[in-house]
Short mmCIF file of C-alpha atoms and ligand atoms in Angstrom, two decimals:
data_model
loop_
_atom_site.label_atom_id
_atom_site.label_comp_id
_atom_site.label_asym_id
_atom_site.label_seq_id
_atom_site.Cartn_x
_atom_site.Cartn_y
_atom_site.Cartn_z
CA UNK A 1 -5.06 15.32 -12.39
CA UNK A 2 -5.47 14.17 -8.94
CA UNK A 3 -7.33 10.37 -8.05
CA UNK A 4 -10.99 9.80 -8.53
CA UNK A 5 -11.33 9.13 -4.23
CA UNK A 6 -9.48 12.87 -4.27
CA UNK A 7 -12.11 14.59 -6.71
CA UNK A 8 -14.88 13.12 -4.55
CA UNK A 9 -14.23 13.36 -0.92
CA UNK A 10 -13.33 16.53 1.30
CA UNK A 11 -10.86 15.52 3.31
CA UNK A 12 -10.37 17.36 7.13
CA UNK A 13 -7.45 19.95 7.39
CA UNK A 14 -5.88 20.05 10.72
CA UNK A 15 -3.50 22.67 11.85
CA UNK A 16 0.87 22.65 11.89
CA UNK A 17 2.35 21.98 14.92
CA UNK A 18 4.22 25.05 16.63
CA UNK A 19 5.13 23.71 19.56
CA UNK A 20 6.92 21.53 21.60
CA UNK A 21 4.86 18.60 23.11
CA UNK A 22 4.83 15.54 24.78
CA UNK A 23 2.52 12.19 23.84
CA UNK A 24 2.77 8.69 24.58
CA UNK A 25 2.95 6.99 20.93
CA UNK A 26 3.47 9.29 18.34
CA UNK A 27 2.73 7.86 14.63
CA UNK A 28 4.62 9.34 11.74
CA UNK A 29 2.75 9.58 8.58
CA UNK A 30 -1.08 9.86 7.66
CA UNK A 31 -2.13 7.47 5.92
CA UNK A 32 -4.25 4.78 5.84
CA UNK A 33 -1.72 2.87 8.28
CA UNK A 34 -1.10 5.68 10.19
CA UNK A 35 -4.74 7.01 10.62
CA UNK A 36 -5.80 3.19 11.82
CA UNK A 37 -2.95 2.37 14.11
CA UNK A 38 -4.32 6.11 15.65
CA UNK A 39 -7.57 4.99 15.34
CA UNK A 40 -7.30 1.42 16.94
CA UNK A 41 -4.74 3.48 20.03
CA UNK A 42 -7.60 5.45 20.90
CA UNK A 43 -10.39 2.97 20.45
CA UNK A 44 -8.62 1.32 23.43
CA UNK A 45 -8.23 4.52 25.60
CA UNK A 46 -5.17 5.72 24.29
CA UNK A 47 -3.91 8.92 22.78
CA UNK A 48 -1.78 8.97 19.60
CA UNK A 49 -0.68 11.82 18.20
CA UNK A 50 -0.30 12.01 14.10
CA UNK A 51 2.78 13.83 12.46
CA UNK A 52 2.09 14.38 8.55
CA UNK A 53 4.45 15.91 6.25
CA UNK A 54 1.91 16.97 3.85
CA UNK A 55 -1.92 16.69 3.84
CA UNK A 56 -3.39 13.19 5.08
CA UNK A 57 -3.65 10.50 2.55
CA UNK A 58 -1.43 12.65 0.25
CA UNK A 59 0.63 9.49 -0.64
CA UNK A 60 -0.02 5.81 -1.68
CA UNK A 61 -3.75 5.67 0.32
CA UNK A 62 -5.07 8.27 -1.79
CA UNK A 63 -4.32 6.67 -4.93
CA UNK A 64 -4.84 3.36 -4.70
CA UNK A 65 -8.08 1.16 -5.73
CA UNK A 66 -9.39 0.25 -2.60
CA UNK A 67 -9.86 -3.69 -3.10
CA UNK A 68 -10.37 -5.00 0.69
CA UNK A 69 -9.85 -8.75 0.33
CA UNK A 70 -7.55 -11.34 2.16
CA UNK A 71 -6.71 -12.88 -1.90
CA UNK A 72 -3.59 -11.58 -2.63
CA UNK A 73 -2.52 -12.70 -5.88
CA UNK A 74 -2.09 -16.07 -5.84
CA UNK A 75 -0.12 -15.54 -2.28
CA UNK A 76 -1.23 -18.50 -0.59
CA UNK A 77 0.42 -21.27 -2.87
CA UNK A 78 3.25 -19.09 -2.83
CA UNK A 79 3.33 -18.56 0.93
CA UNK A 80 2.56 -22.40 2.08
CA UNK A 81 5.89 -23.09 0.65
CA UNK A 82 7.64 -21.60 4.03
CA UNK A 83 4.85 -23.94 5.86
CA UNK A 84 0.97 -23.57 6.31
CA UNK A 85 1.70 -22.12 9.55
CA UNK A 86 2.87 -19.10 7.67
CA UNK A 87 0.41 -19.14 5.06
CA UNK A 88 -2.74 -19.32 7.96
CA UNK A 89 -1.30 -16.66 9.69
CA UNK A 90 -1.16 -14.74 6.85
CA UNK A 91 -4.53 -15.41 6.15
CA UNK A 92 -6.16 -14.97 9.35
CA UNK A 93 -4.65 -11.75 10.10
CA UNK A 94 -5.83 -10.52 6.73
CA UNK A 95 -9.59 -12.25 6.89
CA UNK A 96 -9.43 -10.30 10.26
CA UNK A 97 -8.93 -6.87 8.99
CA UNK A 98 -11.42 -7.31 6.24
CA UNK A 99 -13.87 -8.19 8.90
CA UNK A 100 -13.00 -5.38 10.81
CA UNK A 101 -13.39 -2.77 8.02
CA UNK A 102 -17.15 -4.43 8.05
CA UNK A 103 -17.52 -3.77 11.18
CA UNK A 104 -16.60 -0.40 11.44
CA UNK A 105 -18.54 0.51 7.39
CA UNK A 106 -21.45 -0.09 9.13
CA UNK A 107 -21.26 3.22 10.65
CA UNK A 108 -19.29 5.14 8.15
CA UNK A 109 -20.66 6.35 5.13
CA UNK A 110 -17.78 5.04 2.59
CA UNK A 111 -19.80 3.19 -0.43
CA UNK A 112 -18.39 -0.07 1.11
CA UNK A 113 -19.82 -3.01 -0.87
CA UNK A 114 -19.37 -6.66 -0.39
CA UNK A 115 -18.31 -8.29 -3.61
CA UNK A 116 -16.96 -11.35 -4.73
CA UNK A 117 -13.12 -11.53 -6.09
CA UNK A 118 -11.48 -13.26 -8.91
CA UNK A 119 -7.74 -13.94 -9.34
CA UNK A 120 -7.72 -15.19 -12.94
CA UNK A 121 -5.20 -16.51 -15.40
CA UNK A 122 -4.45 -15.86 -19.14
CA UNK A 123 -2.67 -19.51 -19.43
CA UNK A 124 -2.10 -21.18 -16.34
CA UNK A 125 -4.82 -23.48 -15.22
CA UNK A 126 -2.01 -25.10 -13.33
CA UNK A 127 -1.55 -22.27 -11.02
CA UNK A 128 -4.81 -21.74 -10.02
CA UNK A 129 -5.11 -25.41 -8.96
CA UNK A 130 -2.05 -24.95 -7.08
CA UNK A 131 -3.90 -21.62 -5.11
CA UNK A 132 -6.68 -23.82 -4.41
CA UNK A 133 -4.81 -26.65 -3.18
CA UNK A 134 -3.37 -24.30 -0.90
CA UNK A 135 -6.61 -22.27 0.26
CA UNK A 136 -8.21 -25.44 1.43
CA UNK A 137 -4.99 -26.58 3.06
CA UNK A 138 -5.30 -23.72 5.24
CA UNK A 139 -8.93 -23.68 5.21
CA UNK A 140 -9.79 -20.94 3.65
CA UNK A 141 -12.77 -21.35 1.23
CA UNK A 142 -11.75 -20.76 -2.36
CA UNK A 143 -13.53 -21.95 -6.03
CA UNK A 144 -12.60 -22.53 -9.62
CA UNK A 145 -14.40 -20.06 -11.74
CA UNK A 146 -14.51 -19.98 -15.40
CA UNK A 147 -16.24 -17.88 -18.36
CA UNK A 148 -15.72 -14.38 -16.42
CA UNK A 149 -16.85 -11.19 -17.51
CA UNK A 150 -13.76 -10.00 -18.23
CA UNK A 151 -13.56 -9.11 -22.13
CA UNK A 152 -10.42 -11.23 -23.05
CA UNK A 153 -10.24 -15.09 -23.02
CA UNK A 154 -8.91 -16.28 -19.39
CA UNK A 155 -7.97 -20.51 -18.47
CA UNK A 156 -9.95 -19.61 -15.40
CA UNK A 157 -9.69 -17.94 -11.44
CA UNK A 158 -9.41 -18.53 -8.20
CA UNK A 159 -13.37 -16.90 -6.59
CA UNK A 160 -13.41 -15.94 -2.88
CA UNK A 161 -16.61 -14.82 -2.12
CA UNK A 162 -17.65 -11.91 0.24
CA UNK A 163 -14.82 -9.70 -0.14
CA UNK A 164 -15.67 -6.13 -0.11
CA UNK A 165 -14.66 -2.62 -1.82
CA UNK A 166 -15.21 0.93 -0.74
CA UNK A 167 -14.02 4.52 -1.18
CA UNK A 168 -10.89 4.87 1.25
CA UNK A 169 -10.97 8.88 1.32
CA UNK A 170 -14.28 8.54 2.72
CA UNK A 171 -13.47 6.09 4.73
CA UNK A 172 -10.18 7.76 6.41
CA UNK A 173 -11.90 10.71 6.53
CA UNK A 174 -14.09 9.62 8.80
CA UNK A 175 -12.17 8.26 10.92
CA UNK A 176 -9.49 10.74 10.70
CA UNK A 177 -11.85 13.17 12.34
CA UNK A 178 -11.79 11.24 15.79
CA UNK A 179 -7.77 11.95 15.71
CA UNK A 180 -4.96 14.59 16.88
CA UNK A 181 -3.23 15.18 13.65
CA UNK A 182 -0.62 17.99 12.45
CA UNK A 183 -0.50 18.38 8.97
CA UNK A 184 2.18 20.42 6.78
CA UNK A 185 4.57 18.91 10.14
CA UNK A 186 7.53 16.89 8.47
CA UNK A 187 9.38 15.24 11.02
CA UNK A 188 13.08 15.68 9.52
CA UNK A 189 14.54 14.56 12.31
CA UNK A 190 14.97 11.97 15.34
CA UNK A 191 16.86 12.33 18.06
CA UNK A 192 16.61 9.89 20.52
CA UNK A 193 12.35 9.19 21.21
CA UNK A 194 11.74 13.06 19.99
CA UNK A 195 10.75 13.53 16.46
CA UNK A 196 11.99 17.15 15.40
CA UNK A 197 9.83 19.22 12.47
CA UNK A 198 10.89 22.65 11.07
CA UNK A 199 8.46 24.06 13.41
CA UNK A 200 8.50 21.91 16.51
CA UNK A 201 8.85 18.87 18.07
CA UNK A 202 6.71 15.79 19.68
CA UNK A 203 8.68 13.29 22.53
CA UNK A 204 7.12 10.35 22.66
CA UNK A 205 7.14 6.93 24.83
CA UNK A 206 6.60 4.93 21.78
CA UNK A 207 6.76 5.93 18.18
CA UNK A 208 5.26 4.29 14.96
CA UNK A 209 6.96 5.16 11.80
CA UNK A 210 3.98 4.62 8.91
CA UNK A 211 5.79 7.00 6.74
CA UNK A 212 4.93 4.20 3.67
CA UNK A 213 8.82 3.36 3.20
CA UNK A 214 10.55 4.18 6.55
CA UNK A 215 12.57 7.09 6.49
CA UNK A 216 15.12 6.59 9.55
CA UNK A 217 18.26 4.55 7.75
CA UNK A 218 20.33 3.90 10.56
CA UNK A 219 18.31 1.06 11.79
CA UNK A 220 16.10 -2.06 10.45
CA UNK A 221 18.24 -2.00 6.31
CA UNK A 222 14.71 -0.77 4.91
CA UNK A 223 17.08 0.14 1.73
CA UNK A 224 17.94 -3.71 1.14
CA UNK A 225 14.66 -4.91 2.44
CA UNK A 226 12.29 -2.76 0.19
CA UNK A 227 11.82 -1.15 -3.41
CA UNK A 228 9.22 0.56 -4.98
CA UNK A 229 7.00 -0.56 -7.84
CA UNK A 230 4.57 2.08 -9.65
CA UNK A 231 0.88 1.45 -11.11
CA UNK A 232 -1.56 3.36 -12.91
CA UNK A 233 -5.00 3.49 -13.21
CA UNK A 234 -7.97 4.88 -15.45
CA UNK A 235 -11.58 5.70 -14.45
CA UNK A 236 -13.69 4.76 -17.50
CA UNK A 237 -17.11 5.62 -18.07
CA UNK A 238 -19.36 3.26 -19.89
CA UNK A 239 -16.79 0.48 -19.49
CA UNK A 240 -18.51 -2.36 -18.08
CA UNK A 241 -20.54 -3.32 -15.05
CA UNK A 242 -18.79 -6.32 -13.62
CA UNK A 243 -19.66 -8.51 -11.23
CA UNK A 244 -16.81 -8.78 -9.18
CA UNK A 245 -13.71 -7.72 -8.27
CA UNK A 246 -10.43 -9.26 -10.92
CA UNK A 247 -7.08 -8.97 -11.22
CA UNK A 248 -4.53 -10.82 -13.09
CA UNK A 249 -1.79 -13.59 -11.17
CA UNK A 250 1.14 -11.84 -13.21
CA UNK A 251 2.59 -9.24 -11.40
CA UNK A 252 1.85 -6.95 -14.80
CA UNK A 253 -1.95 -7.71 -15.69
CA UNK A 254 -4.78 -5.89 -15.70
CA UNK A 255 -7.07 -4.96 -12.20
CA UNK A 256 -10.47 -4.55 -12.84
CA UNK A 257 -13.20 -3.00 -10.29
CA UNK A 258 -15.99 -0.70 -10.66
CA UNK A 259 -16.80 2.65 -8.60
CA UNK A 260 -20.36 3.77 -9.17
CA UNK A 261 -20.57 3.97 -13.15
CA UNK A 262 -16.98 3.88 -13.54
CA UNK A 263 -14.63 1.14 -14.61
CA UNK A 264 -10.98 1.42 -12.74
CA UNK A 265 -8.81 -0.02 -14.80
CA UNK A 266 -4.86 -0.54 -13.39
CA UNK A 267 -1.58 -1.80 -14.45
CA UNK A 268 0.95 -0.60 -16.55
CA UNK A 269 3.27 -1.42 -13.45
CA UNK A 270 7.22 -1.46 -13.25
CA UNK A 271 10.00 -0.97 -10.80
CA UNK A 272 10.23 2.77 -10.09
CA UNK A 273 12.44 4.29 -11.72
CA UNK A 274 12.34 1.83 -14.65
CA UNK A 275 10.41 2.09 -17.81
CA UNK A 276 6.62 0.40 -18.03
CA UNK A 277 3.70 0.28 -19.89
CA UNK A 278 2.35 2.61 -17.59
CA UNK A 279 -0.86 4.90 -19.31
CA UNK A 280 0.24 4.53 -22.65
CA UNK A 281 -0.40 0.37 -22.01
CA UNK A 282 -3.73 0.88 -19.99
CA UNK A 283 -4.97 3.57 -23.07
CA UNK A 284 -4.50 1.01 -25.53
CA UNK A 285 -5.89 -1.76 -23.56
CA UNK A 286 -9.11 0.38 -22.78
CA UNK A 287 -9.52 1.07 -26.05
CA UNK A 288 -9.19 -2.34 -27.51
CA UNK A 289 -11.44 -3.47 -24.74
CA UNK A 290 -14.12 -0.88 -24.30
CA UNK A 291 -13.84 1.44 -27.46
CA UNK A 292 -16.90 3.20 -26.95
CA UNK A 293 -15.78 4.17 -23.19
CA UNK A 294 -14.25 7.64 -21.98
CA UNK A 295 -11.44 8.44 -19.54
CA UNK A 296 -12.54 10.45 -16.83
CA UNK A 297 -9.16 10.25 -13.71
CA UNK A 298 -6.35 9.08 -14.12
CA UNK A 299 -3.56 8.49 -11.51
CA UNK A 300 -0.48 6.58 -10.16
CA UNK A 301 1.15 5.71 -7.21
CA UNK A 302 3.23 3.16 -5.88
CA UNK A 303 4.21 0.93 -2.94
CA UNK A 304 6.42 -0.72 -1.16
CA UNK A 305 7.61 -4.47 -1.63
CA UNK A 306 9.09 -6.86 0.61
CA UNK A 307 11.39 -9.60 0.26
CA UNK A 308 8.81 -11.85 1.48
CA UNK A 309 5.34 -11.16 -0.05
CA UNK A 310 4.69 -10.36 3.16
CA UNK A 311 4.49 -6.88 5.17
CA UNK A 312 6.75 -5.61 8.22
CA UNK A 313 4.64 -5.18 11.08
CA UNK A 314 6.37 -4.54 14.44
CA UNK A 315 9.26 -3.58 15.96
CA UNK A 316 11.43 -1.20 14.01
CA UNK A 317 14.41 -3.39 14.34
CA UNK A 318 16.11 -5.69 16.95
CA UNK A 319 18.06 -2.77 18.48
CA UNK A 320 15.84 -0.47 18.82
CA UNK A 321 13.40 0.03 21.48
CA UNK A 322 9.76 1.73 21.52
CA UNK A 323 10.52 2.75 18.39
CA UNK A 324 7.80 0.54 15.31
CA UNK A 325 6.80 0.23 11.70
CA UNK A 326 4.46 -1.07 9.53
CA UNK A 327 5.38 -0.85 5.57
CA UNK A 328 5.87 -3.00 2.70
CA UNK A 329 2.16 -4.25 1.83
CA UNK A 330 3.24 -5.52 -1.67
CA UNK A 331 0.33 -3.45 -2.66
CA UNK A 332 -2.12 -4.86 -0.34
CA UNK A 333 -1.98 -1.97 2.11
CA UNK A 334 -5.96 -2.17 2.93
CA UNK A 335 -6.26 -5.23 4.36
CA UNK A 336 -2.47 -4.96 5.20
CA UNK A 337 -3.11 -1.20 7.08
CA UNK A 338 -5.59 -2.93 9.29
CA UNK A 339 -3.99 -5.96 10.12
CA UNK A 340 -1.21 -4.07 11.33
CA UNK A 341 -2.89 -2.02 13.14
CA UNK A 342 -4.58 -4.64 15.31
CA UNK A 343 -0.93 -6.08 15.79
CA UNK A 344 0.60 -3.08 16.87
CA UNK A 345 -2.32 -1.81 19.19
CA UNK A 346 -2.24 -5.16 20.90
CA UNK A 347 1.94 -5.33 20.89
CA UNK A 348 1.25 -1.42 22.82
CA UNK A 349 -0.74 -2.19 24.86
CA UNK A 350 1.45 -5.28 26.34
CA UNK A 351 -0.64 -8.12 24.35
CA UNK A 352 -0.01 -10.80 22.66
CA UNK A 353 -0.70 -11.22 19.33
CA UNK A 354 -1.00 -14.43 17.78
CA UNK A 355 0.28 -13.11 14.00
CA UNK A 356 2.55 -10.78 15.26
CA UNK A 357 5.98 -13.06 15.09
CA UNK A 358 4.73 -14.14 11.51
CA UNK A 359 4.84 -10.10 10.65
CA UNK A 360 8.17 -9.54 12.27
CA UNK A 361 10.43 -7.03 10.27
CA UNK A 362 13.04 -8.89 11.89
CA UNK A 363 12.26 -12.06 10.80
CA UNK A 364 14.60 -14.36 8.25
CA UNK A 365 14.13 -13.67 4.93
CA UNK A 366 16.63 -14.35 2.52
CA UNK A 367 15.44 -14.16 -0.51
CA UNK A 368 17.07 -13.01 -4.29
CA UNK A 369 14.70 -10.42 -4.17
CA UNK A 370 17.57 -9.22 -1.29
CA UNK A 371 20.44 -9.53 -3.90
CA UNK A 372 18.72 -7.51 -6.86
CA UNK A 373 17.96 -4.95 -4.47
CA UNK A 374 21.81 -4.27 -3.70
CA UNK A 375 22.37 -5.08 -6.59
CA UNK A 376 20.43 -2.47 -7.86
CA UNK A 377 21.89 0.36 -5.12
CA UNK A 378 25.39 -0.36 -6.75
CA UNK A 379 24.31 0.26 -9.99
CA UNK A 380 22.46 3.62 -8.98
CA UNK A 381 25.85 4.65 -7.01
CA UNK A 382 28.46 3.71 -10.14
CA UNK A 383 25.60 5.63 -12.81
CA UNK A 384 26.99 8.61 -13.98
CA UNK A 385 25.31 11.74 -13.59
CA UNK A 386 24.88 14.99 -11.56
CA UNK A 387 20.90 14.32 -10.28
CA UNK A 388 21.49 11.98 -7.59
CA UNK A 389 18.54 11.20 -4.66
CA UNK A 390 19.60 12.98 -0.98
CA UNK A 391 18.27 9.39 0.34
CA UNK A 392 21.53 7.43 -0.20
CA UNK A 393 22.75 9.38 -3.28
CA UNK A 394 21.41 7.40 -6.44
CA UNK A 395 21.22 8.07 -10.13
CA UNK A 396 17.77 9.73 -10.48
CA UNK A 397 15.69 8.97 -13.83
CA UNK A 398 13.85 11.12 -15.67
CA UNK A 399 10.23 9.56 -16.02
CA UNK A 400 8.68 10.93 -18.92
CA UNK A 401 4.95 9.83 -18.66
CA UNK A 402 4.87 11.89 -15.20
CA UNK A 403 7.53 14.37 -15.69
CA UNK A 404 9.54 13.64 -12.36
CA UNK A 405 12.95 12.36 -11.28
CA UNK A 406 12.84 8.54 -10.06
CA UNK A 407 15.16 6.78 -7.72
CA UNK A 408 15.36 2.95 -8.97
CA UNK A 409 17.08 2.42 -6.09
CA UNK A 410 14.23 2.98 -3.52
CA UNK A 411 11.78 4.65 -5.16
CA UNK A 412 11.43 8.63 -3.87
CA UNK A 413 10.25 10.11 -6.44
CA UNK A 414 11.16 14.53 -6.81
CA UNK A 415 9.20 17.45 -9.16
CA UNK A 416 10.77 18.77 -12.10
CA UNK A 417 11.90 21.77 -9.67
CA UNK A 418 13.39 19.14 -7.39
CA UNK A 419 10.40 18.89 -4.58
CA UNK A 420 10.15 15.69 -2.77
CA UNK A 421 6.89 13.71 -4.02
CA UNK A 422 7.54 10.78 -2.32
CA UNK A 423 10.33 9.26 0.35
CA UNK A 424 12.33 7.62 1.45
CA UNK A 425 14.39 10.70 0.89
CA UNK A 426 12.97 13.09 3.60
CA UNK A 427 13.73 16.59 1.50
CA UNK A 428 14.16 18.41 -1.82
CA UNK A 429 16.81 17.96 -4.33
CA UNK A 430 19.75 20.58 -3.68
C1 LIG B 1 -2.16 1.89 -7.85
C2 LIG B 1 -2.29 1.15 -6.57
C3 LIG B 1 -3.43 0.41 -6.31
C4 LIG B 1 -3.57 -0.25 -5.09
N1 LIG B 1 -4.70 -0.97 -4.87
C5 LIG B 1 -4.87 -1.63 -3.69
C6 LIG B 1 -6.03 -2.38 -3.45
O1 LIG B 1 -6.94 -2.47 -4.29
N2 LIG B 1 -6.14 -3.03 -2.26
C7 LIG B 1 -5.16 -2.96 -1.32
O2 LIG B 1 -5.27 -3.61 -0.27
N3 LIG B 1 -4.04 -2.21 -1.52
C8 LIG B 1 -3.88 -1.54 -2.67
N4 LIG B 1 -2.76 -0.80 -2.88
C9 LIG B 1 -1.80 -0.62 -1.79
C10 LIG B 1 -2.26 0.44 -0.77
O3 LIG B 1 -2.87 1.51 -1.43
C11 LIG B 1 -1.05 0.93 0.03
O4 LIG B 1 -0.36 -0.19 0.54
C12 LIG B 1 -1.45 1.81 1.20
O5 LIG B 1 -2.28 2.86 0.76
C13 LIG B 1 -0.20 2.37 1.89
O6 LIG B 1 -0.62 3.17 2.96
P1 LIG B 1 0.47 3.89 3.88
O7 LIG B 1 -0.26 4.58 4.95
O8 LIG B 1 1.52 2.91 4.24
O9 LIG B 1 1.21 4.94 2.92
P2 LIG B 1 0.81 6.39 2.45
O10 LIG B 1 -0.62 6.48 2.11
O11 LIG B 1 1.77 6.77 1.37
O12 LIG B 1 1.05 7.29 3.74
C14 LIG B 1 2.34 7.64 4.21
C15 LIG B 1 2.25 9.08 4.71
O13 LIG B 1 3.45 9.42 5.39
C16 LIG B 1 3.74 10.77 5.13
N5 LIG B 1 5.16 11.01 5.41
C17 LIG B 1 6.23 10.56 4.70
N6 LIG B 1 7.39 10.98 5.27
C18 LIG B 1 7.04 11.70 6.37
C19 LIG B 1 7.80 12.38 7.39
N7 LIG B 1 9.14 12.41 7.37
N8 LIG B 1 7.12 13.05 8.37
C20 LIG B 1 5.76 13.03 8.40
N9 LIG B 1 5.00 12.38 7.46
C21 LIG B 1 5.64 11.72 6.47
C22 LIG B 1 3.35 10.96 3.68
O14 LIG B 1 3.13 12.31 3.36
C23 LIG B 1 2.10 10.08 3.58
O15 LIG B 1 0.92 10.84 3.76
C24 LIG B 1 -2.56 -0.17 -4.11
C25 LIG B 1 -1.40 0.55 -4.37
C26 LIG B 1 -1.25 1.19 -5.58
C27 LIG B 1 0.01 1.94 -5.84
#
C-alpha cells in the first residue's frame, strides 16, 4: 500500500534523459530537498537541472507526515549545551523555513494549516522545564501545557504556537512543475563535475547531491557520519479530532496529527535493519486507544541521522569543490529541506549566509553516536552470510514486517528479488 499524500495527489511525470547536456548546478535527487534547492535556484534567475533515479518524491518526502514546525523534539535544551549560539541558529534557520513555506502556501493549493504543536512527556516534567528554559534563552516563545487531548495520561508539553501542517505531494507538486527534471535518470556515476546515468550524462558547474543519504563514498565519511532509522505510520478514520499537532520527547513515542478526517498515527521506530515495534506496536496502540477506529494507509519510511541532531547543509566536504549536500534531517526534513535550501541558494549565488557555518557538514562533531556507527559497520562486515549490501558490503537483514533486505549498517534497504528501494547503495543486489 503506498502513503496516504501518494493515494491523493497526481504527481507530474517528466521525461528520461537521453542525452548529453550541460547546466550550471545540477541537483541529484527529487525530493523535497532537491525540488526546493531547484526551486529557490530559479526563483533567483537560475537554472537547475534535477536528476531522479526513480519518480519524484519516491523516497522519504513521500512518506513522511508533513509536520512543518521549528520544535524538534526537545532539540533546543539539547542543542544549547554546545552554546546558545548554536541553538539560535538552529532555530532561526528553522523559524525561517517555516515562514517561508507560509509564504509560498499562500499560492499553492496544499491543505496547509497553521496549528499549534505539543512536545509532551509520559514522566518527565523535568525535561520539559529544561526545553523551556532553553526556548526563552534563545528567545523563542514556548509554554507549559497540561491536560492534552491525547488519550493516555502525559506530566505535560512543551506548546509552540503557530506552527503549521500541509500535504507535501501537493505541495512539491506544485512546485515541481516550475522545474527541469529527468525522472527514471539514476546518476550511477561521477566523474569529475559530470554525473553519468545509463542513458546519458549532465556536466555541471556546481552539483547538489540531495540523494537523502549521499551516495558518492569517496568524500565527506557519510558512512560514519549517518545511519538510518525507520517509522511507520497509520491513517485512522474516526480516531480523534485533535487540536494540535503532538509527538512524544522519546525517540520511540507516539506522533499524532490529523489529515482531513484521518488520524496519522507514527512510531514503531528502530535502527534500520534492527527489529521494532514497527505496525504490529502502532495496531495495538490504535486499538487500545481508538477501538472503534479503522485503518485506512499505512506506510514507512525512514531518514537519515546525524551525529549532531543537526543536518549537513553545505559543502560536500573540505576537499571537494562545487560539489554540495544537504542530508541528515533527524527526521525533520520539512523545515530542514527549506532551510537548506535558502543556505545553499545564497552559498551559490556567492552570499553569505548567517546559519550556514552552524550547518557545516564539515563541522566538529565528535560524538558516541560516531563510535556506534563504526562500530556497527564492523559488526555488519565480520556477520556471516552470503546477502551482503553492494554499498560497502554489509550483512543484509531480512525484515519481516516489509518483506525486504536491510542494511544496519547504513540503511539501503533491497526487494525480495534484490531491487534497490532505498540508497546509499546506488544498484541491485547481484
Ligand atoms: C515516517 C516519517 C515521518 C516524518 N515526518 C516528518 C514531519 O512530520 N516533519 C518533518 O519536518 N520531517 C518529517 N520526516 C522527515 C522528512 O520526511 C525527510 O527528512 C525528508 O522527506 C527527506 O527529503 P529528501 O529530499 O532528503 O529525501 P527523499 O525524499 O528520499 O529524496 C531523495 C531522492 O533522491 C533520489 N535518488 C537517490 N539516489 C539517486 C541517484 N543515484 N540518482 C538520482 N536520484 C537518486 C531518490 O529516488 C529520492 O527520490 C519524517 C520522516 C519519516 C521517515
Amino acid at each position: 500500500m503506498s502513503s496516504l499524500w501518494h493515494e491523493t495527489a497526481a504527481l507530474p511525470s517528466f521525461p528520461t534523459l537521453h542525452e548529453n547536456i550541460k547546466a550550471d548546478i545540477l541537483i541529484i535527487g527529487g525530493g523535497l530537498a532537491g525540488l526546493l534547492t531547484a526551486y529557490l535556484l530559479k526563483e533567483k534567475g537560475l537554472s537547475p537541472v534535477i536528476l531522479e533515479s526513480g519518480k519524484i518524491c519516491g523516497g522519504t518526502t513521500g512518506n513522511t507526515t508533513a509536520k512543518i514546525t521549528f520544535q524538534h523534539g526537545l532539540i533546543y535544551s539539547d542543542l544549547i549545551k554546545k552554546g546558545a549560539e548554536t541553538a539560535k541558529a538552529y532555530y532561526e534557520a528553522n523559524r525561517q523555513a517555516l515562514e517561508k513555506y507560509r509564504e509560498l502556501s499562500k499560492n499553492i493549493k496544499c491543505d496547509f494549516e497553521t496549528k499549534d504543536n505539543y512536545i509532551y512527556s509520559t514522566d518527565s516534567r523535568q525535561k520539559i522545564e529544561a526545553e523551556l528554559n532553553a526556548l526563552r534563552i534563545i528567545g523563542a516563545k514556548g509554554t507549559f501545557a497540561e491536560n492534552l487531548s491525547l488519550p493516555f495520561d502525559t506530566v505535560g508539553a512543551v506548546k509552540t504556537e503557530s506552527q503549521a501542517q500541509f500535504h507535501p505531494l501537493l505541495f512539491a507538486s506544485h512546485i515541481a512543475k516550475a522545474l527541469r527534471i529527468y525522472e527514471n535518470s539514476r546518476v550511477i556515476e561521477m566523474k569529475g563535475n559530470t554525473a553519468v546515468t545509463e542513458t546519458g550524462s549532465v556536466k555541471a558547474e556546481n552539483v547538489i547531491v540531495t540523494t537523502h543519504f549521499p551516495f558518492i563514498n569517496k568524500h565527506g565519511l557519510y558512512s560514519l557520519k549517518l545511519y538510518q532509522h525507520r517509522s511507520y505510520v497509520i491513517a485512522l478514520e474516526n480516531g480523534a479530532e485533535l487540536d494540535g499537532m503532538y509527538l512524544d520527547e522519546k525517540e520511540n513515542g507516539l506522533s499524532f496529527r490529523n489529515y482531513r478526517n484521518l488520524l496519522l498515527l507514527g512510531g514503531g521506530d528502530h535502527r534500520t535493519g534492527k527489529k521494532g515495534g514497527n505496525y504490529t506496536e502502532l495496531r495495538q496502540k490504535a486499538k487500545d486507544f481508538y477501538p472503534k477506529a479503522q485503518e485506512k494507509f499505512h506506510w514507512a519510511a525512514q531518514d537519515c541521522m546525524s551525529l549532531d541532531s543537526m543536518p549537513y547543509i553545505g559543502s560536500y566536504s573540505k576537499s571537494t569543490h562545487n560539489l554540495y549536500t544537504l542530508t541528515g534531517f533527524n527526521k525533520w526534513g520539512m523545515t530542514g529541506a527549506m532551510s537548506g535550501a535558502l543556505i545553499l541558494s545564497d552559498l551559490l549565488l556567492g552570499k553569505t549566509n548567517p546559519y550556514a557555518e552552524f550547518f557545516s557538514p564539515s563541522r566538529s562533531m565528535l560524538t558516541g553516536q560516531i563510535f556506534l556507527n563504526g562500530a556497527e559497520s564492523l559488526l555488519g562486515y565480520l556477520y556471516p552470510t552470503v546477502k551482503r549490501c553492494p554499498h560497502l558490503g554489509c550483512a543484509l537483514r531480512y525484515n519481516k514486517a516489509e518483506h525486504s533486505w536491510d542494511c544496519p549498517c547504513h540503511g539501503s534497504r533491497f526487494t525480495k528479488s534484490g531491487r534497490v528501494i532505498n540508497g546509499p547503495a546506488n544498484g541491485n543486489l547481484k
